Amino acid sequence: MIWIWIAFIGFVLLMLALDLGVFHRRAHVVSIREAAIWSSVWIGLGLAFSVFVYFAYENKLLGLGTVPDPVDGLLNSGARATQKYLLGYVVEKSLSVDNIFVIAVIFDYFSVPRRYQHRVLFWGILGALVLRGLMIALGARLVAEFHWVLYLFAIFLILTALKMLFLESKPADPGRNMLVRLARRILPITDKLHGQRFVLRAGSEASRQGEVPGEAAEPDPVVDRARPGALLLTPLALALIVVETSDVIFAVDSIPAIFAITADPFLVFTSNVFAVLGLRSLYFALAGMVARFRYLKAALALVLLVVGVKMLLAGCLKLALGEHFNLYLLAVVLAILSAGITVSVLGERRDKESRGNR
């Protein structure tokens, strides 16, 4: 089975190399049109992968689907695996949208120019994939050996959903991030951006270049005081640290949600990867509009609530709805998200009309 993992990770690395090394080689402002195209590409790849999932599990390719899923105790056939993958993908994708609010706050706090935001998100999400992989491996092992962990996940999801519904939460202050404060104690931080660099060596040619290629850097007291050869972090590195840690925090909510659907490591990991890979382009496509979806957070909370209840009542639901109950759950999740977006759009339109009538 290891070969299927190697092939998938190789495919992901190839797509990321094409993304940064070819299509986004030079720093530039990502337009809404470009972001929409890339969002469509990543979503299309995520959905197309479900076809591979079906045939791979139906034909037991390289051992896939030969071990009972710890969540329901059933072998994953092609249809069953596809349902779980799609449901996991939709849940993870919808929960990742909430991260867009936080990313916007981070970029605003560190004054990251729009032309460098894609680079920060690229490396942030690459690191997030590694960290999520470790969390998924640990979670899969726990679920396989201690089935009762699923009930802890379920209670955690339900409590998180209730908190999102009834308690007002504000984005954390990026400057109070523990890793950022630690970095500021250990290494000097430049006052100015030096192009798209995360790390700078004092006295080097790069330290004398400004934010715009070919121009000299503005006076930077931190760089001037540093001894030649010393390493310095730039504000871009601090933004990357906070983006990385914020994704880990969100993963604490989202990864238990996928384990409510399946504990098959391959399905959990691939649905997570495709959901996260499209987050960069989704950010640029929705960053200016996401605040208008005022009821989306409530819809996401309801999704977590439904998934948590499903985890608690999986046995009863399977008896009542049959083996395709994951398909029904997918329909419910899509309906909740669609309702949240529709009500938000209608509310925004009503507000515009009321302002126009004044």
CSV table of C-alpha atoms in Angstrom, one decimal:
chain,number,residue,atom,x,y,z
A,1,MET,CA,0.0,0.0,0.0
A,2,ILE,CA,3.0,2.3,0.5
A,3,TRP,CA,3.2,2.8,-3.3
A,4,ILE,CA,-0.2,4.4,-3.5
A,5,TRP,CA,0.9,6.9,-0.8
A,6,ILE,CA,4.2,7.7,-2.7
A,7,ALA,CA,2.3,8.2,-5.9
A,8,PHE,CA,-0.2,10.5,-4.4
A,9,ILE,CA,2.3,12.6,-2.5
A,10,GLY,CA,4.5,12.8,-5.7
A,11,PHE,CA,1.4,14.1,-7.6
A,12,VAL,CA,0.8,16.7,-5.0
A,13,LEU,CA,4.4,17.9,-5.0
A,14,LEU,CA,4.4,18.0,-8.8
A,15,MET,CA,1.3,20.2,-8.8
A,16,LEU,CA,2.8,22.5,-6.1
A,17,ALA,CA,6.0,22.8,-8.1
A,18,LEU,CA,4.1,23.8,-11.2
A,19,ASP,CA,2.1,26.3,-9.1
A,20,LEU,CA,5.0,28.1,-7.6
A,21,GLY,CA,7.8,27.4,-10.0
A,22,VAL,CA,5.9,28.0,-13.3
A,23,PHE,CA,2.6,29.8,-12.9
A,24,HIS,CA,3.6,32.0,-9.9
A,25,ARG,CA,7.3,32.3,-10.3
A,26,ARG,CA,7.3,36.0,-10.1
A,27,ALA,CA,5.5,37.8,-7.3
A,28,HIS,CA,2.4,39.6,-8.5
A,29,VAL,CA,-1.0,40.6,-7.3
A,30,VAL,CA,-3.4,37.7,-7.8
A,31,SER,CA,-6.5,39.0,-9.6
A,32,ILE,CA,-10.0,37.7,-8.8
A,33,ARG,CA,-10.2,36.2,-12.3
A,34,GLU,CA,-6.9,34.3,-11.8
A,35,ALA,CA,-8.0,33.1,-8.3
A,36,ALA,CA,-11.3,31.9,-9.7
A,37,ILE,CA,-9.6,29.9,-12.4
A,38,TRP,CA,-7.2,28.3,-9.9
A,39,SER,CA,-10.0,27.6,-7.5
A,40,SER,CA,-11.9,25.8,-10.3
A,41,VAL,CA,-8.7,23.8,-11.1
A,42,TRP,CA,-8.2,22.6,-7.5
A,43,ILE,CA,-11.9,21.9,-7.0
A,44,GLY,CA,-12.0,20.1,-10.3
A,45,LEU,CA,-9.0,18.0,-9.3
A,46,GLY,CA,-10.6,17.2,-5.9
A,47,LEU,CA,-13.8,16.1,-7.4
A,48,ALA,CA,-12.1,14.1,-10.2
A,49,PHE,CA,-10.0,12.3,-7.7
A,50,SER,CA,-13.3,10.7,-6.4
A,51,VAL,CA,-13.4,8.7,-9.7
A,52,PHE,CA,-10.0,7.3,-8.9
A,53,VAL,CA,-11.2,6.5,-5.4
A,54,TYR,CA,-14.1,4.6,-6.7
A,55,PHE,CA,-12.1,2.3,-9.0
A,56,ALA,CA,-9.2,1.9,-6.6
A,57,TYR,CA,-11.4,0.7,-3.8
A,58,GLU,CA,-13.7,-1.3,-6.0
A,59,ASN,CA,-10.7,-3.2,-7.4
A,60,LYS,CA,-8.8,-3.2,-4.1
A,61,LEU,CA,-5.9,-1.5,-5.8
A,62,LEU,CA,-2.6,-2.0,-3.8
A,63,GLY,CA,-4.6,-3.1,-0.8
A,64,LEU,CA,-7.1,-0.2,-0.6
A,65,GLY,CA,-10.4,-1.2,1.0
A,66,THR,CA,-9.1,-4.5,2.3
A,67,VAL,CA,-9.2,-3.5,6.0
A,68,PRO,CA,-12.5,-2.7,7.8
A,69,ASP,CA,-13.1,1.0,8.4
A,70,PRO,CA,-12.9,1.5,12.2
A,71,VAL,CA,-15.8,4.0,12.2
A,72,ASP,CA,-18.5,1.6,10.8
A,73,GLY,CA,-16.6,-1.7,10.8
A,74,LEU,CA,-17.3,-2.2,7.1
A,75,LEU,CA,-15.0,-2.8,4.2
A,76,ASN,CA,-15.0,0.2,1.9
A,77,SER,CA,-16.3,-0.7,-1.5
A,78,GLY,CA,-15.9,1.7,-4.4
A,79,ALA,CA,-19.3,3.4,-3.8
A,80,ARG,CA,-18.9,3.5,0.0
A,81,ALA,CA,-15.3,4.9,-0.3
A,82,THR,CA,-16.4,7.6,-2.8
A,83,GLN,CA,-19.3,8.7,-0.6
A,84,LYS,CA,-17.0,9.1,2.4
A,85,TYR,CA,-14.3,10.8,0.4
A,86,LEU,CA,-16.8,13.4,-1.1
A,87,LEU,CA,-18.4,14.0,2.3
A,88,GLY,CA,-15.0,14.5,3.9
A,89,TYR,CA,-13.9,16.8,1.1
A,90,VAL,CA,-17.0,19.0,1.4
A,91,VAL,CA,-16.8,19.2,5.2
A,92,GLU,CA,-13.1,20.0,5.2
A,93,LYS,CA,-13.5,22.5,2.3
A,94,SER,CA,-16.3,24.3,4.0
A,95,LEU,CA,-14.5,24.5,7.4
A,96,SER,CA,-11.4,25.8,5.7
A,97,VAL,CA,-13.4,28.8,4.4
A,98,ASP,CA,-13.6,30.1,8.0
A,99,ASN,CA,-9.8,30.3,8.0
A,100,ILE,CA,-10.0,33.0,5.3
A,101,PHE,CA,-11.2,35.5,7.9
A,102,VAL,CA,-8.1,34.8,10.0
A,103,ILE,CA,-5.6,34.9,7.1
A,104,ALA,CA,-7.0,38.4,6.1
A,105,VAL,CA,-6.4,39.6,9.7
A,106,ILE,CA,-2.8,38.2,9.7
A,107,PHE,CA,-1.9,39.9,6.4
A,108,ASP,CA,-3.4,43.2,7.5
A,109,TYR,CA,-1.6,43.1,10.9
A,110,PHE,CA,1.9,42.4,9.3
A,111,SER,CA,1.1,44.8,6.3
A,112,VAL,CA,1.9,42.1,3.8
A,113,PRO,CA,1.6,43.5,0.2
A,114,ARG,CA,-0.9,41.6,-2.0
A,115,ARG,CA,1.9,40.6,-4.4
A,116,TYR,CA,3.6,38.6,-1.7
A,117,GLN,CA,0.6,37.0,-0.1
A,118,HIS,CA,0.5,34.0,-2.5
A,119,ARG,CA,4.1,33.1,-1.5
A,120,VAL,CA,3.3,33.2,2.2
A,121,LEU,CA,0.2,31.1,1.7
A,122,PHE,CA,2.1,28.6,-0.5
A,123,TRP,CA,4.7,27.8,2.1
A,124,GLY,CA,2.2,28.0,4.9
A,125,ILE,CA,-0.1,25.5,3.3
A,126,LEU,CA,2.9,23.2,2.4
A,127,GLY,CA,3.8,23.1,6.0
A,128,ALA,CA,0.2,22.7,7.0
A,129,LEU,CA,0.0,19.5,4.8
A,130,VAL,CA,2.9,18.0,6.7
A,131,LEU,CA,1.5,18.9,10.1
A,132,ARG,CA,-2.0,17.6,9.2
A,133,GLY,CA,-0.5,14.4,7.9
A,134,LEU,CA,1.1,13.8,11.3
A,135,MET,CA,-2.1,14.7,13.1
A,136,ILE,CA,-4.1,12.3,10.8
A,137,ALA,CA,-1.6,9.5,11.4
A,138,LEU,CA,-1.9,9.9,15.1
A,139,GLY,CA,-5.7,10.2,15.0
A,140,ALA,CA,-6.1,7.1,12.8
A,141,ARG,CA,-3.9,5.1,15.2
A,142,LEU,CA,-6.0,6.2,18.2
A,143,VAL,CA,-9.3,5.4,16.5
A,144,ALA,CA,-8.1,2.0,15.3
A,145,GLU,CA,-6.9,1.0,18.8
A,146,PHE,CA,-9.4,2.9,21.0
A,147,HIS,CA,-12.8,3.2,19.3
A,148,TRP,CA,-14.2,5.2,22.2
A,149,VAL,CA,-12.0,8.1,21.1
A,150,LEU,CA,-14.7,8.7,18.4
A,151,TYR,CA,-17.2,9.7,21.1
A,152,LEU,CA,-14.7,12.2,22.5
A,153,PHE,CA,-14.3,13.7,19.0
A,154,ALA,CA,-18.1,13.8,18.8
A,155,ILE,CA,-18.5,15.7,22.1
A,156,PHE,CA,-15.7,18.1,21.1
A,157,LEU,CA,-17.4,18.8,17.7
A,158,ILE,CA,-20.8,19.4,19.3
A,159,LEU,CA,-19.3,21.8,22.0
A,160,THR,CA,-17.4,23.6,19.2
A,161,ALA,CA,-20.5,24.0,17.2
A,162,LEU,CA,-22.5,25.4,20.2
A,163,LYS,CA,-19.6,27.8,20.9
A,164,MET,CA,-19.7,29.1,17.3
A,165,LEU,CA,-23.5,29.5,17.5
A,166,PHE,CA,-23.9,31.2,20.8
A,167,LEU,CA,-20.6,32.8,21.8
A,168,GLU,CA,-19.0,35.7,19.9
A,169,SER,CA,-15.4,35.0,19.0
A,170,LYS,CA,-12.9,37.5,17.7
A,171,PRO,CA,-9.7,36.7,15.8
A,172,ALA,CA,-6.7,36.4,18.1
A,173,ASP,CA,-4.1,39.2,18.0
A,174,PRO,CA,-1.3,37.9,15.7
A,175,GLY,CA,1.3,39.8,17.7
A,176,ARG,CA,0.5,37.7,20.8
A,177,ASN,CA,1.2,34.4,19.0
A,178,MET,CA,3.6,32.4,21.2
A,179,LEU,CA,5.9,31.4,18.3
A,180,VAL,CA,6.1,35.0,17.1
A,181,ARG,CA,7.1,36.2,20.5
A,182,LEU,CA,9.7,33.4,20.8
A,183,ALA,CA,11.1,34.3,17.3
A,184,ARG,CA,11.4,38.0,18.4
A,185,ARG,CA,13.4,36.9,21.4
A,186,ILE,CA,15.8,34.6,19.6
A,187,LEU,CA,16.3,36.4,16.3
A,188,PRO,CA,16.3,40.1,15.2
A,189,ILE,CA,13.4,41.1,13.0
A,190,THR,CA,13.8,43.6,10.2
A,191,ASP,CA,11.7,46.6,10.2
A,192,LYS,CA,11.3,46.6,6.4
A,193,LEU,CA,10.3,44.0,3.8
A,194,HIS,CA,13.2,42.9,1.6
A,195,GLY,CA,11.4,41.6,-1.5
A,196,GLN,CA,9.7,38.2,-1.0
A,197,ARG,CA,12.5,36.9,1.4
A,198,PHE,CA,11.6,35.3,4.7
A,199,VAL,CA,15.2,35.2,6.0
A,200,LEU,CA,18.0,37.8,5.4
A,201,ARG,CA,21.7,37.7,6.1
A,202,ALA,CA,23.1,41.0,7.3
A,203,GLY,CA,25.7,42.5,5.0
A,204,SER,CA,24.7,40.4,2.0
A,205,GLU,CA,23.7,41.9,-1.3
A,206,ALA,CA,20.1,40.9,-0.5
A,207,SER,CA,20.1,43.0,2.6
A,208,ARG,CA,20.9,46.1,0.5
A,209,GLN,CA,18.0,45.5,-1.9
A,210,GLY,CA,14.6,47.0,-1.3
A,211,GLU,CA,11.1,45.6,-1.6
A,212,VAL,CA,11.1,46.4,-5.4
A,213,PRO,CA,13.7,44.5,-7.4
A,214,GLY,CA,16.5,46.8,-8.6
A,215,GLU,CA,15.9,49.4,-6.0
A,216,ALA,CA,18.1,50.1,-2.9
A,217,ALA,CA,16.6,49.2,0.5
A,218,GLU,CA,15.3,52.0,2.7
A,219,PRO,CA,17.2,52.6,6.0
A,220,ASP,CA,16.6,49.7,8.3
A,221,PRO,CA,18.1,50.2,11.8
A,222,VAL,CA,17.8,46.5,12.7
A,223,VAL,CA,19.9,45.5,9.6
A,224,ASP,CA,22.4,48.3,10.2
A,225,ARG,CA,23.0,47.2,13.8
A,226,ALA,CA,23.3,43.5,13.0
A,227,ARG,CA,26.8,42.1,12.7
A,228,PRO,CA,27.8,41.0,9.2
A,229,GLY,CA,26.6,37.5,8.4
A,230,ALA,CA,23.9,37.4,11.2
A,231,LEU,CA,20.5,35.9,10.2
A,232,LEU,CA,17.4,38.1,10.4
A,233,LEU,CA,13.8,37.4,10.0
A,234,THR,CA,11.6,39.6,7.9
A,235,PRO,CA,7.9,40.6,8.6
A,236,LEU,CA,7.0,38.1,5.9
A,237,ALA,CA,8.5,35.3,8.0
A,238,LEU,CA,6.4,36.3,11.0
A,239,ALA,CA,3.2,36.3,8.9
A,240,LEU,CA,4.2,32.8,7.7
A,241,ILE,CA,4.6,31.6,11.3
A,242,VAL,CA,1.1,32.9,12.3
A,243,VAL,CA,-0.5,31.4,9.1
A,244,GLU,CA,1.1,28.1,10.0
A,245,THR,CA,0.0,28.0,13.6
A,246,SER,CA,-3.6,29.3,12.8
A,247,ASP,CA,-4.0,26.3,10.4
A,248,VAL,CA,-3.0,23.9,13.1
A,249,ILE,CA,-5.6,25.5,15.4
A,250,PHE,CA,-8.3,25.0,12.7
A,251,ALA,CA,-7.1,21.5,12.1
A,252,VAL,CA,-8.0,20.7,15.7
A,253,ASP,CA,-11.6,21.3,14.8
A,254,SER,CA,-11.6,19.9,11.2
A,255,ILE,CA,-9.7,16.7,11.6
A,256,PRO,CA,-12.1,15.3,14.3
A,257,ALA,CA,-14.9,16.1,11.8
A,258,ILE,CA,-13.4,13.9,9.1
A,259,PHE,CA,-13.0,11.0,11.6
A,260,ALA,CA,-16.7,11.2,12.2
A,261,ILE,CA,-17.0,10.1,8.6
A,262,THR,CA,-14.1,7.6,8.1
A,263,ALA,CA,-10.9,6.5,9.8
A,264,ASP,CA,-9.5,5.1,6.6
A,265,PRO,CA,-6.1,7.0,6.5
A,266,PHE,CA,-6.0,7.3,2.7
A,267,LEU,CA,-9.5,8.8,2.5
A,268,VAL,CA,-8.9,11.1,5.5
A,269,PHE,CA,-5.5,12.4,4.1
A,270,THR,CA,-6.5,12.8,0.5
A,271,SER,CA,-9.8,14.6,1.3
A,272,ASN,CA,-7.8,16.9,3.6
A,273,VAL,CA,-5.1,17.6,1.1
A,274,PHE,CA,-7.4,18.5,-1.7
A,275,ALA,CA,-9.5,20.7,0.6
A,276,VAL,CA,-6.4,22.6,1.8
A,277,LEU,CA,-4.6,22.9,-1.6
A,278,GLY,CA,-7.3,25.1,-2.9
A,279,LEU,CA,-7.4,27.4,0.1
A,280,ARG,CA,-4.8,29.9,-1.4
A,281,SER,CA,-6.8,30.5,-4.6
A,282,LEU,CA,-10.0,30.5,-2.6
A,283,TYR,CA,-8.6,33.2,-0.3
A,284,PHE,CA,-7.9,35.5,-3.2
A,285,ALA,CA,-11.3,34.8,-4.8
A,286,LEU,CA,-13.3,35.3,-1.6
A,287,ALA,CA,-11.2,37.6,0.7
A,288,GLY,CA,-13.1,40.7,-0.4
A,289,MET,CA,-16.5,39.0,-0.3
A,290,VAL,CA,-16.4,36.6,2.6
A,291,ALA,CA,-17.5,39.2,5.1
A,292,ARG,CA,-20.7,39.5,3.2
A,293,PHE,CA,-21.6,35.9,4.0
A,294,ARG,CA,-22.9,36.8,7.4
A,295,TYR,CA,-24.7,33.5,8.0
A,296,LEU,CA,-21.9,31.3,6.8
A,297,LYS,CA,-20.4,30.9,10.2
A,298,ALA,CA,-23.7,29.7,11.6
A,299,ALA,CA,-24.0,27.3,8.7
A,300,LEU,CA,-20.5,25.9,9.4
A,301,ALA,CA,-21.5,25.5,13.1
A,302,LEU,CA,-24.6,23.5,12.1
A,303,VAL,CA,-22.4,21.3,9.9
A,304,LEU,CA,-20.1,20.5,12.8
A,305,LEU,CA,-23.2,19.8,15.0
A,306,VAL,CA,-24.7,17.4,12.4
A,307,VAL,CA,-21.3,15.6,12.0
A,308,GLY,CA,-20.9,15.4,15.8
A,309,VAL,CA,-24.4,13.9,16.2
A,310,LYS,CA,-23.8,11.5,13.3
A,311,MET,CA,-20.7,10.3,15.1
A,312,LEU,CA,-22.6,9.6,18.3
A,313,LEU,CA,-25.5,7.9,16.6
A,314,ALA,CA,-23.7,6.2,13.7
A,315,GLY,CA,-25.1,2.8,14.6
A,316,CYS,CA,-28.7,3.9,14.8
A,317,LEU,CA,-28.4,5.9,11.6
A,318,LYS,CA,-26.9,3.0,9.7
A,319,LEU,CA,-29.9,0.8,10.8
A,320,ALA,CA,-32.5,3.5,10.0
A,321,LEU,CA,-31.1,4.8,6.7
A,322,GLY,CA,-29.1,1.8,5.3
A,323,GLU,CA,-25.6,1.6,4.1
A,324,HIS,CA,-25.9,4.8,2.1
A,325,PHE,CA,-26.5,7.0,5.1
A,326,ASN,CA,-23.2,8.8,4.3
A,327,LEU,CA,-24.8,9.9,1.0
A,328,TYR,CA,-27.8,11.3,2.9
A,329,LEU,CA,-25.4,13.1,5.3
A,330,LEU,CA,-23.6,14.6,2.3
A,331,ALA,CA,-26.9,16.0,1.0
A,332,VAL,CA,-27.7,17.5,4.4
A,333,VAL,CA,-24.3,19.2,4.6
A,334,LEU,CA,-24.6,20.6,1.1
A,335,ALA,CA,-28.2,21.8,1.9
A,336,ILE,CA,-27.0,23.6,5.1
A,337,LEU,CA,-24.1,25.3,3.3
A,338,SER,CA,-26.3,26.3,0.4
A,339,ALA,CA,-28.9,27.8,2.8
A,340,GLY,CA,-26.3,29.7,4.7
A,341,ILE,CA,-24.9,31.3,1.5
A,342,THR,CA,-28.4,32.0,0.0
A,343,VAL,CA,-29.7,33.6,3.2
A,344,SER,CA,-26.5,35.7,3.4
A,345,VAL,CA,-26.8,36.9,-0.2
A,346,LEU,CA,-30.5,37.8,0.3
A,347,GLY,CA,-29.7,39.6,3.5
A,348,GLU,CA,-27.0,41.6,1.7
A,349,ARG,CA,-29.4,42.5,-1.1
A,350,ARG,CA,-32.1,43.6,1.3
A,351,ASP,CA,-29.6,45.8,3.2
A,352,LYS,CA,-28.6,47.5,-0.1
A,353,GLU,CA,-32.2,48.1,-1.0
A,354,SER,CA,-32.9,49.6,2.4
A,355,ARG,CA,-29.9,51.9,2.1
A,356,GLY,CA,-31.0,52.9,-1.4
A,357,ASN,CA,-34.4,53.9,-0.2
A,358,ARG,CA,-33.1,56.3,2.4
